Amino acid sequence: MSATISDEMADLGDRRKALLEELGENPSGIEWCHRHTTLADDAIKSLFGHMMIEFNNLPPIAVIATGGFGRRELAPYSDVDLTVVPDHGPNSRLDDAIKWLFRQLHDSFAGDMKLKVGYALRYVSDAPGLDATTLSGLIDGRLVVGSQQNFDGLIDAIWESFPVAEFIIAKMKEREQQTLRTNDTPYAAQPHLKLGSGGLRCFNTANWIRASLGEEMIEPSVEYKAILEVRNLLHVAAGKQFDQLTYEKRQSIADVYRKDPFELGSEVAQSLIQVRARYERTLTHLQDAEFPISKGVNAVKGTVCVDRGTGFGAAAQGIALGTQLSLAVSEAKPDLQADASPGQLLVAVIAGEPTLRNLDRAGVLEFLLPELTACRTLMPRDMAHEFGVFEHTLRVIRNLDSIPEHGFLGELKSQLRDLGALYLAALLHDVGKVDPTQKHSDYGAELAEAVCTRWGLYDSTRETVCWLVKNHLLLDRTIRMRDVQHPDTAREFAEAVKTPERLAMLAILTWADASAVSDHAWSQTQDAFLAELYDRTLEHLLSPQDRSSDPSDYRRRILSRHSGKGVSSEELEEFVNSMPAHYVLSTEPEIVKSHVALAEQARGGEVIVLLRDFVDMAATEITVCCSDAPRLLTKILGVLYALDLSIIGIRASTSEGAKPVAIDTITASFGRRPIPRATAQRVTTVLTNVLKGQESVDSILRDAGKSPERKQNVLEYNFVPGVPSIIEIRAPRGRGMAYRIARTLSERGWDILGARVGQWAGSGAAAFYVANPSGGQLTEQEVAEALSTQ
């Protein structure tokens, strides 16, 4: 920095110091800010003049003050925001001059005046792509020094392409987010004077909205000036940019005014209330204003009106924007042109349920998705659904909209790269039901392919949408009918989904779809199983080489985890080696350790019944450990059926050796919640008595008014060969299904290693993991014969 520039900046620094001292003695608001702004203007003009000397014959350049600096409201420690507008595109000499100016500005303001400078370089051609924050800053813009023509050129270009509706929506959302981060009511005891509710930004935003509508901006109100004055003193008291009127700072500012701090707080609150009210009146005014929303779509006195001949893409985009502005939508069915871009269509799709209902009301949805509107009165064949296909679909979208930002599904949603694919798949997931002769997920995928092709979507989006529609039942079916803790379940699921993005989308869609079936179709248990399967599958997708299904690997992991931790290595190894592979693969190492002691007690003749509540699953885990005996699991399930418990999951394991021990774990609930204490005591007592031979299951069932001989009606079943073999069963809903099926399978001498019991497609559903007496797989004929007796 030259000596001349240093002297000039030092002089300006002295002037600023005097201004700050004066403010502490004589509180002032907007008048002081004007004088402070002039000082900053002088510094910029001086440096600009030196630049023009240093780099002679430069093309015209405009230096524009934006934001608060543009409004001439530069508070003591506010940022000095500048935009530089050259005459033409970049060239090396011009670039060097601008860099020189930026360096001098930074050194001068940060050094002598202790102010932060924010700057941007804009060209007139940038105008159509500027974001709402930049636009609002330039609405307040004024020329500090340089070319008036460049300044006028940029401002004119901005207004020629100004996106009125998008801008207003962005500013409304920004205002909402700012107040949520600071204070969302003007009655706050420690308000944020700039960004809080009723703060300066409320007044600024109201003016920006008025400007975007082509209306004259209003002068600062008395209340606005009062807040600005207190803010000036707050900056001085803090010695930096600090805008929250804390109790401590309020006391020091009240001393300047020689006022009671509580009185000052009340006066500030009154001003905040008035400024907030002015902002709210501006939003109400939108219902009376007339302004363009998109090409061929206008807001007219609170209603979105679509011009005749408008492209249906622009119509969809306009209705989406109008809905976000809380405007009504005309029900007049316009004549639309078959003209739309993929971007316009996806914007309308992800805008959410209110927009989709407005699109339908305006007759635009039938242009976009005739496949969906063809289902308008289509009733479900699955009696679990409370709504027809069309209404169910819109409620799925409602669920997608309502996912909390914080939480498991919210985090997944925030990470998605292609939100449009998820929403479009949700809209199309059930359209295949229009043809009852076909499997609706397969036919729906064909229709989705046609929609994506018609819309001109990228191949990646098209593939994702079609895959989601085709597989939208896969995850729900898996968590309801498979053991999510078994490594094979996650491995097989990872092979099906292939990518973390699809896994996340399917998890979100599964929850949204199932929850829209009815108020009781999704439970906390499903939430827990969904999260667990997601986590386990993601591990497979991210590090498949580390996810072994070899029982010996799991045995080594258990032994290494617990070596020297309360259980002798020999004792632990003997127990682990005695347990079947499915137990080792599916049981957490910490649980294995506790089972060692239970098994030792069982070998001594004891019957152990332990209950542990899982609040996040709304269920209770019942662990039964005792000497093995024929039909043991059937007896346990019979008792739980008699006590009206709903079975969710079963894991049954028996050790090898001279004294085999059974460790059976059953997850159950009572009225969709964990088992109450009194019932839990009854469960423990009755199970213990039955397993000790002191009572019979048949008598307990009869006492409960239930027949122990009743056969289970099987609607359909599916056999999955392997070790263990999996028998998937659909049957009429009822708590006794698990008991009756287990009784049938155990009568054949088969070992039930585990089961998942729940509901699927309006029926009871279960998947039993079964092996023959020698530990081998069953045959399809054997299963058919067993179930034919039902």
PDB file of N, CA, C and O in Angstrom, residues 9 11-23 28-45 65 68-82 108-110 112-117 142 144 228 231-233 235-236 239-241:
ATOM      1  N   MET A   9      -6.313   6.240   4.242  1.00  0.00           N
ATOM      2  CA  MET A   9      -7.062   5.251   5.007  1.00  0.00           C
ATOM      3  C   MET A   9      -6.944   5.499   6.517  1.00  0.00           C
ATOM      4  O   MET A   9      -7.894   5.290   7.275  1.00  0.00           O
ATOM      5  N   ASP A  11      -6.661   8.410   7.879  1.00  0.00           N
ATOM      6  CA  ASP A  11      -7.566   9.537   8.152  1.00  0.00           C
ATOM      7  C   ASP A  11      -9.017   9.053   8.251  1.00  0.00           C
ATOM      8  O   ASP A  11      -9.772   9.449   9.149  1.00  0.00           O
ATOM      9  N   LEU A  12      -9.404   8.138   7.350  1.00  0.00           N
ATOM     10  CA  LEU A  12     -10.750   7.583   7.398  1.00  0.00           C
ATOM     11  C   LEU A  12     -10.954   6.758   8.663  1.00  0.00           C
ATOM     12  O   LEU A  12     -12.039   6.745   9.260  1.00  0.00           O
ATOM     13  N   GLY A  13      -9.889   6.069   9.087  1.00  0.00           N
ATOM     14  CA  GLY A  13      -9.958   5.307  10.328  1.00  0.00           C
ATOM     15  C   GLY A  13     -10.210   6.205  11.521  1.00  0.00           C
ATOM     16  O   GLY A  13     -10.980   5.864  12.430  1.00  0.00           O
ATOM     17  N   ASP A  14      -9.561   7.378  11.518  1.00  0.00           N
ATOM     18  CA  ASP A  14      -9.773   8.338  12.608  1.00  0.00           C
ATOM     19  C   ASP A  14     -11.214   8.850  12.590  1.00  0.00           C
ATOM     20  O   ASP A  14     -11.837   9.032  13.647  1.00  0.00           O
ATOM     21  N   ARG A  15     -11.705   9.135  11.401  1.00  0.00           N
ATOM     22  CA  ARG A  15     -13.093   9.600  11.287  1.00  0.00           C
ATOM     23  C   ARG A  15     -14.071   8.544  11.822  1.00  0.00           C
ATOM     24  O   ARG A  15     -15.046   8.863  12.511  1.00  0.00           O
ATOM     25  N   ARG A  16     -13.793   7.266  11.516  1.00  0.00           N
ATOM     26  CA  ARG A  16     -14.671   6.179  11.996  1.00  0.00           C
ATOM     27  C   ARG A  16     -14.610   6.095  13.528  1.00  0.00           C
ATOM     28  O   ARG A  16     -15.641   5.919  14.187  1.00  0.00           O
ATOM     29  N   LYS A  17     -13.389   6.222  14.070  1.00  0.00           N
ATOM     30  CA  LYS A  17     -13.245   6.166  15.523  1.00  0.00           C
ATOM     31  C   LYS A  17     -14.061   7.266  16.184  1.00  0.00           C
ATOM     32  O   LYS A  17     -14.730   7.054  17.212  1.00  0.00           O
ATOM     33  N   ALA A  18     -14.038   8.453  15.606  1.00  0.00           N
ATOM     34  CA  ALA A  18     -14.799   9.584  16.159  1.00  0.00           C
ATOM     35  C   ALA A  18     -16.299   9.307  16.074  1.00  0.00           C
ATOM     36  O   ALA A  18     -17.069   9.647  16.999  1.00  0.00           O
ATOM     37  N   LEU A  19     -16.730   8.684  14.972  1.00  0.00           N
ATOM     38  CA  LEU A  19     -18.144   8.343  14.824  1.00  0.00           C
ATOM     39  C   LEU A  19     -18.587   7.361  15.902  1.00  0.00           C
ATOM     40  O   LEU A  19     -19.667   7.488  16.481  1.00  0.00           O
ATOM     41  N   LEU A  20     -17.758   6.370  16.166  1.00  0.00           N
ATOM     42  CA  LEU A  20     -18.099   5.368  17.176  1.00  0.00           C
ATOM     43  C   LEU A  20     -18.184   5.999  18.561  1.00  0.00           C
ATOM     44  O   LEU A  20     -19.077   5.679  19.355  1.00  0.00           O
ATOM     45  N   GLU A  21     -17.241   6.911  18.860  1.00  0.00           N
ATOM     46  CA  GLU A  21     -17.273   7.579  20.160  1.00  0.00           C
ATOM     47  C   GLU A  21     -18.532   8.434  20.295  1.00  0.00           C
ATOM     48  O   GLU A  21     -19.175   8.475  21.351  1.00  0.00           O
ATOM     49  N   GLU A  22     -18.883   9.096  19.208  1.00  0.00           N
ATOM     50  CA  GLU A  22     -20.080   9.937  19.218  1.00  0.00           C
ATOM     51  C   GLU A  22     -21.338   9.101  19.454  1.00  0.00           C
ATOM     52  O   GLU A  22     -22.255   9.516  20.182  1.00  0.00           O
ATOM     53  N   LEU A  23     -21.380   7.914  18.849  1.00  0.00           N
ATOM     54  CA  LEU A  23     -22.539   7.037  18.993  1.00  0.00           C
ATOM     55  C   LEU A  23     -22.744   6.618  20.442  1.00  0.00           C
ATOM     56  O   LEU A  23     -23.876   6.541  20.929  1.00  0.00           O
ATOM     57  N   SER A  28     -27.920   6.998  18.085  1.00  0.00           N
ATOM     58  CA  SER A  28     -28.532   7.380  16.813  1.00  0.00           C
ATOM     59  C   SER A  28     -28.720   6.112  15.979  1.00  0.00           C
ATOM     60  O   SER A  28     -27.974   5.145  16.118  1.00  0.00           O
ATOM     61  N   GLY A  29     -29.707   6.148  15.113  1.00  0.00           N
ATOM     62  CA  GLY A  29     -29.994   4.992  14.274  1.00  0.00           C
ATOM     63  C   GLY A  29     -29.634   5.221  12.830  1.00  0.00           C
ATOM     64  O   GLY A  29     -28.474   5.207  12.442  1.00  0.00           O
ATOM     65  N   ILE A  30     -30.641   5.511  12.033  1.00  0.00           N
ATOM     66  CA  ILE A  30     -30.426   5.563  10.598  1.00  0.00           C
ATOM     67  C   ILE A  30     -29.561   6.758  10.199  1.00  0.00           C
ATOM     68  O   ILE A  30     -28.778   6.681   9.238  1.00  0.00           O
ATOM     69  N   GLU A  31     -29.663   7.873  10.919  1.00  0.00           N
ATOM     70  CA  GLU A  31     -28.855   9.056  10.576  1.00  0.00           C
ATOM     71  C   GLU A  31     -27.374   8.741  10.761  1.00  0.00           C
ATOM     72  O   GLU A  31     -26.533   9.103   9.922  1.00  0.00           O
ATOM     73  N   TRP A  32     -27.039   8.052  11.865  1.00  0.00           N
ATOM     74  CA  TRP A  32     -25.639   7.676  12.087  1.00  0.00           C
ATOM     75  C   TRP A  32     -25.181   6.703  11.006  1.00  0.00           C
ATOM     76  O   TRP A  32     -24.056   6.815  10.490  1.00  0.00           O
ATOM     77  N   CYS A  33     -26.032   5.744  10.652  1.00  0.00           N
ATOM     78  CA  CYS A  33     -25.673   4.761   9.613  1.00  0.00           C
ATOM     79  C   CYS A  33     -25.402   5.443   8.273  1.00  0.00           C
ATOM     80  O   CYS A  33     -24.491   5.040   7.536  1.00  0.00           O
ATOM     81  N   HIS A  34     -26.177   6.492   7.977  1.00  0.00           N
ATOM     82  CA  HIS A  34     -25.941   7.221   6.730  1.00  0.00           C
ATOM     83  C   HIS A  34     -24.544   7.843   6.731  1.00  0.00           C
ATOM     84  O   HIS A  34     -23.820   7.776   5.721  1.00  0.00           O
ATOM     85  N   ARG A  35     -24.152   8.456   7.825  1.00  0.00           N
ATOM     86  CA  ARG A  35     -22.829   9.086   7.916  1.00  0.00           C
ATOM     87  C   ARG A  35     -21.726   8.033   7.865  1.00  0.00           C
ATOM     88  O   ARG A  35     -20.676   8.240   7.225  1.00  0.00           O
ATOM     89  N   HIS A  36     -21.973   6.904   8.502  1.00  0.00           N
ATOM     90  CA  HIS A  36     -20.986   5.823   8.473  1.00  0.00           C
ATOM     91  C   HIS A  36     -20.854   5.258   7.062  1.00  0.00           C
ATOM     92  O   HIS A  36     -19.749   4.934   6.585  1.00  0.00           O
ATOM     93  N   THR A  37     -21.984   5.168   6.364  1.00  0.00           N
ATOM     94  CA  THR A  37     -21.973   4.688   4.979  1.00  0.00           C
ATOM     95  C   THR A  37     -21.182   5.634   4.081  1.00  0.00           C
ATOM     96  O   THR A  37     -20.404   5.203   3.211  1.00  0.00           O
ATOM     97  N   THR A  38     -21.376   6.940   4.288  1.00  0.00           N
ATOM     98  CA  THR A  38     -20.643   7.935   3.489  1.00  0.00           C
ATOM     99  C   THR A  38     -19.141   7.786   3.687  1.00  0.00           C
ATOM    100  O   THR A  38     -18.354   7.898   2.730  1.00  0.00           O
ATOM    101  N   LEU A  39     -18.739   7.515   4.922  1.00  0.00           N
ATOM    102  CA  LEU A  39     -17.311   7.306   5.197  1.00  0.00           C
ATOM    103  C   LEU A  39     -16.785   6.117   4.395  1.00  0.00           C
ATOM    104  O   LEU A  39     -15.707   6.182   3.781  1.00  0.00           O
ATOM    105  N   ALA A  40     -17.531   5.030   4.390  1.00  0.00           N
ATOM    106  CA  ALA A  40     -17.108   3.849   3.625  1.00  0.00           C
ATOM    107  C   ALA A  40     -17.097   4.147   2.134  1.00  0.00           C
ATOM    108  O   ALA A  40     -16.201   3.699   1.397  1.00  0.00           O
ATOM    109  N   ASP A  41     -18.092   4.910   1.675  1.00  0.00           N
ATOM    110  CA  ASP A  41     -18.120   5.306   0.266  1.00  0.00           C
ATOM    111  C   ASP A  41     -16.852   6.079  -0.097  1.00  0.00           C
ATOM    112  O   ASP A  41     -16.243   5.867  -1.165  1.00  0.00           O
ATOM    113  N   ASP A  42     -16.452   6.991   0.783  1.00  0.00           N
ATOM    114  CA  ASP A  42     -15.268   7.802   0.517  1.00  0.00           C
ATOM    115  C   ASP A  42     -14.025   6.923   0.374  1.00  0.00           C
ATOM    116  O   ASP A  42     -13.168   7.170  -0.491  1.00  0.00           O
ATOM    117  N   ALA A  43     -13.941   5.903   1.226  1.00  0.00           N
ATOM    118  CA  ALA A  43     -12.787   5.000   1.148  1.00  0.00           C
ATOM    119  C   ALA A  43     -12.778   4.265  -0.180  1.00  0.00           C
ATOM    120  O   ALA A  43     -11.732   4.114  -0.823  1.00  0.00           O
ATOM    121  N   ILE A  44     -13.932   3.794  -0.617  1.00  0.00           N
ATOM    122  CA  ILE A  44     -14.020   3.035  -1.872  1.00  0.00           C
ATOM    123  C   ILE A  44     -13.711   3.936  -3.058  1.00  0.00           C
ATOM    124  O   ILE A  44     -12.976   3.542  -3.982  1.00  0.00           O
ATOM    125  N   LYS A  45     -14.249   5.148  -3.036  1.00  0.00           N
ATOM    126  CA  LYS A  45     -13.988   6.078  -4.134  1.00  0.00           C
ATOM    127  C   LYS A  45     -12.497   6.409  -4.228  1.00  0.00           C
ATOM    128  O   LYS A  45     -11.926   6.509  -5.323  1.00  0.00           O
ATOM    129  N   ALA A  65     -22.732  -0.816  -4.172  1.00  0.00           N
ATOM    130  CA  ALA A  65     -22.986  -1.185  -2.782  1.00  0.00           C
ATOM    131  C   ALA A  65     -24.270  -2.006  -2.738  1.00  0.00           C
ATOM    132  O   ALA A  65     -25.277  -1.637  -3.353  1.00  0.00           O
ATOM    133  N   GLY A  68     -27.338  -4.074   3.157  1.00  0.00           N
ATOM    134  CA  GLY A  68     -27.457  -2.967   4.109  1.00  0.00           C
ATOM    135  C   GLY A  68     -26.588  -1.793   3.737  1.00  0.00           C
ATOM    136  O   GLY A  68     -26.967  -0.632   3.930  1.00  0.00           O
ATOM    137  N   PHE A  69     -25.414  -2.073   3.178  1.00  0.00           N
ATOM    138  CA  PHE A  69     -24.541  -1.000   2.716  1.00  0.00           C
ATOM    139  C   PHE A  69     -25.208  -0.250   1.569  1.00  0.00           C
ATOM    140  O   PHE A  69     -25.146   0.981   1.475  1.00  0.00           O
ATOM    141  N   GLY A  70     -25.902  -1.010   0.693  1.00  0.00           N
ATOM    142  CA  GLY A  70     -26.626  -0.375  -0.396  1.00  0.00           C
ATOM    143  C   GLY A  70     -27.765   0.488   0.107  1.00  0.00           C
ATOM    144  O   GLY A  70     -28.059   1.537  -0.477  1.00  0.00           O
ATOM    145  N   ARG A  71     -28.394   0.091   1.186  1.00  0.00           N
ATOM    146  CA  ARG A  71     -29.494   0.877   1.761  1.00  0.00           C
ATOM    147  C   ARG A  71     -28.978   2.059   2.580  1.00  0.00           C
ATOM    148  O   ARG A  71     -29.766   2.791   3.179  1.00  0.00           O
ATOM    149  N   ARG A  72     -27.673   2.219   2.663  1.00  0.00           N
ATOM    150  CA  ARG A  72     -27.018   3.254   3.461  1.00  0.00           C
ATOM    151  C   ARG A  72     -27.306   3.052   4.954  1.00  0.00           C
ATOM    152  O   ARG A  72     -27.524   3.994   5.704  1.00  0.00           O
ATOM    153  N   GLU A  73     -27.312   1.761   5.356  1.00  0.00           N
ATOM    154  CA  GLU A  73     -27.585   1.406   6.754  1.00  0.00           C
ATOM    155  C   GLU A  73     -26.397   0.650   7.351  1.00  0.00           C
ATOM    156  O   GLU A  73     -26.569  -0.332   8.067  1.00  0.00           O
ATOM    157  N   LEU A  74     -25.204   1.131   7.083  1.00  0.00           N
ATOM    158  CA  LEU A  74     -24.004   0.447   7.543  1.00  0.00           C
ATOM    159  C   LEU A  74     -23.852   0.638   9.050  1.00  0.00           C
ATOM    160  O   LEU A  74     -23.498   1.716   9.533  1.00  0.00           O
ATOM    161  N   ALA A  75     -24.154  -0.422   9.797  1.00  0.00           N
ATOM    162  CA  ALA A  75     -24.036  -0.390  11.256  1.00  0.00           C
ATOM    163  C   ALA A  75     -22.559  -0.417  11.648  1.00  0.00           C
ATOM    164  O   ALA A  75     -21.682  -0.637  10.794  1.00  0.00           O
ATOM    165  N   PRO A  76     -22.230  -0.206  12.928  1.00  0.00           N
ATOM    166  CA  PRO A  76     -20.820  -0.090  13.336  1.00  0.00           C
ATOM    167  C   PRO A  76     -19.909  -1.228  12.876  1.00  0.00           C
ATOM    168  O   PRO A  76     -18.763  -0.984  12.512  1.00  0.00           O
ATOM    169  N   TYR A  77     -20.415  -2.465  12.901  1.00  0.00           N
ATOM    170  CA  TYR A  77     -19.560  -3.579  12.501  1.00  0.00           C
ATOM    171  C   TYR A  77     -20.216  -4.451  11.433  1.00  0.00           C
ATOM    172  O   TYR A  77     -19.908  -5.636  11.304  1.00  0.00           O
ATOM    173  N   SER A  78     -21.097  -3.859  10.630  1.00  0.00           N
ATOM    174  CA  SER A  78     -21.707  -4.590   9.519  1.00  0.00           C
ATOM    175  C   SER A  78     -20.683  -4.822   8.417  1.00  0.00           C
ATOM    176  O   SER A  78     -19.689  -4.083   8.287  1.00  0.00           O
ATOM    177  N   ASP A  79     -20.951  -5.821   7.584  1.00  0.00           N
ATOM    178  CA  ASP A  79     -20.090  -6.080   6.434  1.00  0.00           C
ATOM    179  C   ASP A  79     -20.317  -5.014   5.362  1.00  0.00           C
ATOM    180  O   ASP A  79     -21.437  -4.521   5.180  1.00  0.00           O
ATOM    181  N   VAL A  80     -19.243  -4.676   4.690  1.00  0.00           N
ATOM    182  CA  VAL A  80     -19.313  -3.755   3.546  1.00  0.00           C
ATOM    183  C   VAL A  80     -19.407  -4.627   2.295  1.00  0.00           C
ATOM    184  O   VAL A  80     -18.414  -5.176   1.817  1.00  0.00           O
ATOM    185  N   ASP A  81     -20.634  -4.812   1.773  1.00  0.00           N
ATOM    186  CA  ASP A  81     -20.867  -5.721   0.647  1.00  0.00           C
ATOM    187  C   ASP A  81     -20.841  -4.948  -0.668  1.00  0.00           C
ATOM    188  O   ASP A  81     -21.584  -3.971  -0.846  1.00  0.00           O
ATOM    189  N   LEU A  82     -19.996  -5.421  -1.578  1.00  0.00           N
ATOM    190  CA  LEU A  82     -19.788  -4.747  -2.861  1.00  0.00           C
ATOM    191  C   LEU A  82     -19.944  -5.733  -4.015  1.00  0.00           C
ATOM    192  O   LEU A  82     -19.645  -6.919  -3.877  1.00  0.00           O
ATOM    193  N   SER A 108      -7.463  -2.140   3.687  1.00  0.00           N
ATOM    194  CA  SER A 108      -7.862  -0.854   4.246  1.00  0.00           C
ATOM    195  C   SER A 108      -8.998  -0.997   5.264  1.00  0.00           C
ATOM    196  O   SER A 108      -8.928  -0.468   6.372  1.00  0.00           O
ATOM    197  N   PHE A 109     -10.041  -1.730   4.889  1.00  0.00           N
ATOM    198  CA  PHE A 109     -11.190  -1.855   5.782  1.00  0.00           C
ATOM    199  C   PHE A 109     -10.865  -2.743   6.983  1.00  0.00           C
ATOM    200  O   PHE A 109     -11.238  -2.432   8.110  1.00  0.00           O
ATOM    201  N   ALA A 110     -10.174  -3.844   6.750  1.00  0.00           N
ATOM    202  CA  ALA A 110      -9.867  -4.745   7.857  1.00  0.00           C
ATOM    203  C   ALA A 110      -8.822  -4.129   8.781  1.00  0.00           C
ATOM    204  O   ALA A 110      -8.868  -4.318  10.003  1.00  0.00           O
ATOM    205  N   ASP A 112      -7.528  -0.506   9.058  1.00  0.00           N
ATOM    206  CA  ASP A 112      -7.757   0.786   9.689  1.00  0.00           C
ATOM    207  C   ASP A 112      -9.160   0.949  10.258  1.00  0.00           C
ATOM    208  O   ASP A 112      -9.358   1.668  11.236  1.00  0.00           O
ATOM    209  N   MET A 113     -10.136   0.276   9.653  1.00  0.00           N
ATOM    210  CA  MET A 113     -11.513   0.518  10.080  1.00  0.00           C
ATOM    211  C   MET A 113     -12.156  -0.691  10.754  1.00  0.00           C
ATOM    212  O   MET A 113     -13.294  -0.613  11.215  1.00  0.00           O
ATOM    213  N   LYS A 114     -11.439  -1.813  10.789  1.00  0.00           N
ATOM    214  CA  LYS A 114     -11.930  -3.021  11.467  1.00  0.00           C
ATOM    215  C   LYS A 114     -13.287  -3.468  10.919  1.00  0.00           C
ATOM    216  O   LYS A 114     -14.171  -3.891  11.666  1.00  0.00           O
ATOM    217  N   LEU A 115     -13.435  -3.383   9.610  1.00  0.00           N
ATOM    218  CA  LEU A 115     -14.659  -3.823   8.955  1.00  0.00           C
ATOM    219  C   LEU A 115     -14.344  -4.932   7.954  1.00  0.00           C
ATOM    220  O   LEU A 115     -13.284  -4.933   7.324  1.00  0.00           O
ATOM    221  N   LYS A 116     -15.285  -5.846   7.816  1.00  0.00           N
ATOM    222  CA  LYS A 116     -15.121  -6.949   6.869  1.00  0.00           C
ATOM    223  C   LYS A 116     -15.741  -6.549   5.532  1.00  0.00           C
ATOM    224  O   LYS A 116     -16.843  -5.997   5.488  1.00  0.00           O
ATOM    225  N   VAL A 117     -15.021  -6.831   4.446  1.00  0.00           N
ATOM    226  CA  VAL A 117     -15.513  -6.510   3.110  1.00  0.00           C
ATOM    227  C   VAL A 117     -15.945  -7.805   2.417  1.00  0.00           C
ATOM    228  O   VAL A 117     -15.214  -8.786   2.386  1.00  0.00           O
ATOM    229  N   ARG A 142     -26.854   0.332  -5.059  1.00  0.00           N
ATOM    230  CA  ARG A 142     -26.674   1.712  -5.536  1.00  0.00           C
ATOM    231  C   ARG A 142     -25.243   1.832  -6.029  1.00  0.00           C
ATOM    232  O   ARG A 142     -24.334   1.138  -5.556  1.00  0.00           O
ATOM    233  N   VAL A 144     -21.736   3.241  -6.178  1.00  0.00           N
ATOM    234  CA  VAL A 144     -20.807   3.999  -5.330  1.00  0.00           C
ATOM    235  C   VAL A 144     -19.865   4.819  -6.195  1.00  0.00           C
ATOM    236  O   VAL A 144     -19.659   6.017  -5.978  1.00  0.00           O
ATOM    237  N   LEU A 228     -32.926  -0.287  14.677  1.00  0.00           N
ATOM    238  CA  LEU A 228     -31.616  -0.019  14.103  1.00  0.00           C
ATOM    239  C   LEU A 228     -30.734   0.747  15.088  1.00  0.00           C
ATOM    240  O   LEU A 228     -29.526   0.494  15.204  1.00  0.00           O
ATOM    241  N   ARG A 231     -29.550  -1.615  17.699  1.00  0.00           N
ATOM    242  CA  ARG A 231     -28.542  -2.495  17.092  1.00  0.00           C
ATOM    243  C   ARG A 231     -27.187  -1.793  17.011  1.00  0.00           C
ATOM    244  O   ARG A 231     -26.140  -2.413  17.239  1.00  0.00           O
ATOM    245  N   ASN A 232     -27.176  -0.515  16.658  1.00  0.00           N
ATOM    246  CA  ASN A 232     -25.912   0.233  16.612  1.00  0.00           C
ATOM    247  C   ASN A 232     -25.211   0.188  17.974  1.00  0.00           C
ATOM    248  O   ASN A 232     -24.003  -0.064  18.069  1.00  0.00           O
ATOM    249  N   LEU A 233     -25.974   0.436  19.020  1.00  0.00           N
ATOM    250  CA  LEU A 233     -25.390   0.415  20.367  1.00  0.00           C
ATOM    251  C   LEU A 233     -24.942  -0.984  20.761  1.00  0.00           C
ATOM    252  O   LEU A 233     -23.952  -1.153  21.476  1.00  0.00           O
ATOM    253  N   HIS A 235     -23.733  -3.264  18.717  1.00  0.00           N
ATOM    254  CA  HIS A 235     -22.442  -3.473  18.050  1.00  0.00           C
ATOM    255  C   HIS A 235     -21.313  -2.822  18.858  1.00  0.00           C
ATOM    256  O   HIS A 235     -20.248  -3.416  19.056  1.00  0.00           O
ATOM    257  N   VAL A 236     -21.539  -1.591  19.281  1.00  0.00           N
ATOM    258  CA  VAL A 236     -20.510  -0.871  20.037  1.00  0.00           C
ATOM    259  C   VAL A 236     -20.231  -1.576  21.357  1.00  0.00           C
ATOM    260  O   VAL A 236     -19.074  -1.741  21.770  1.00  0.00           O
ATOM    261  N   GLY A 239     -18.307  -4.648  20.531  1.00  0.00           N
ATOM    262  CA  GLY A 239     -17.047  -4.438  19.832  1.00  0.00           C
ATOM    263  C   GLY A 239     -16.907  -5.288  18.592  1.00  0.00           C
ATOM    264  O   GLY A 239     -15.798  -5.504  18.084  1.00  0.00           O
ATOM    265  N   LYS A 240     -18.023  -5.782  18.083  1.00  0.00           N
ATOM    266  CA  LYS A 240     -18.024  -6.617  16.884  1.00  0.00           C
ATOM    267  C   LYS A 240     -19.461  -6.712  16.366  1.00  0.00           C
ATOM    268  O   LYS A 240     -20.398  -6.176  16.978  1.00  0.00           O
ATOM    269  N   GLN A 241     -19.625  -7.394  15.240  1.00  0.00           N
ATOM    270  CA  GLN A 241     -20.975  -7.607  14.714  1.00  0.00           C
ATOM    271  C   GLN A 241     -21.692  -8.618  15.614  1.00  0.00           C
ATOM    272  O   GLN A 241     -21.372  -9.802  15.635  1.00  0.00           O
TER     273      GLN A 241
END
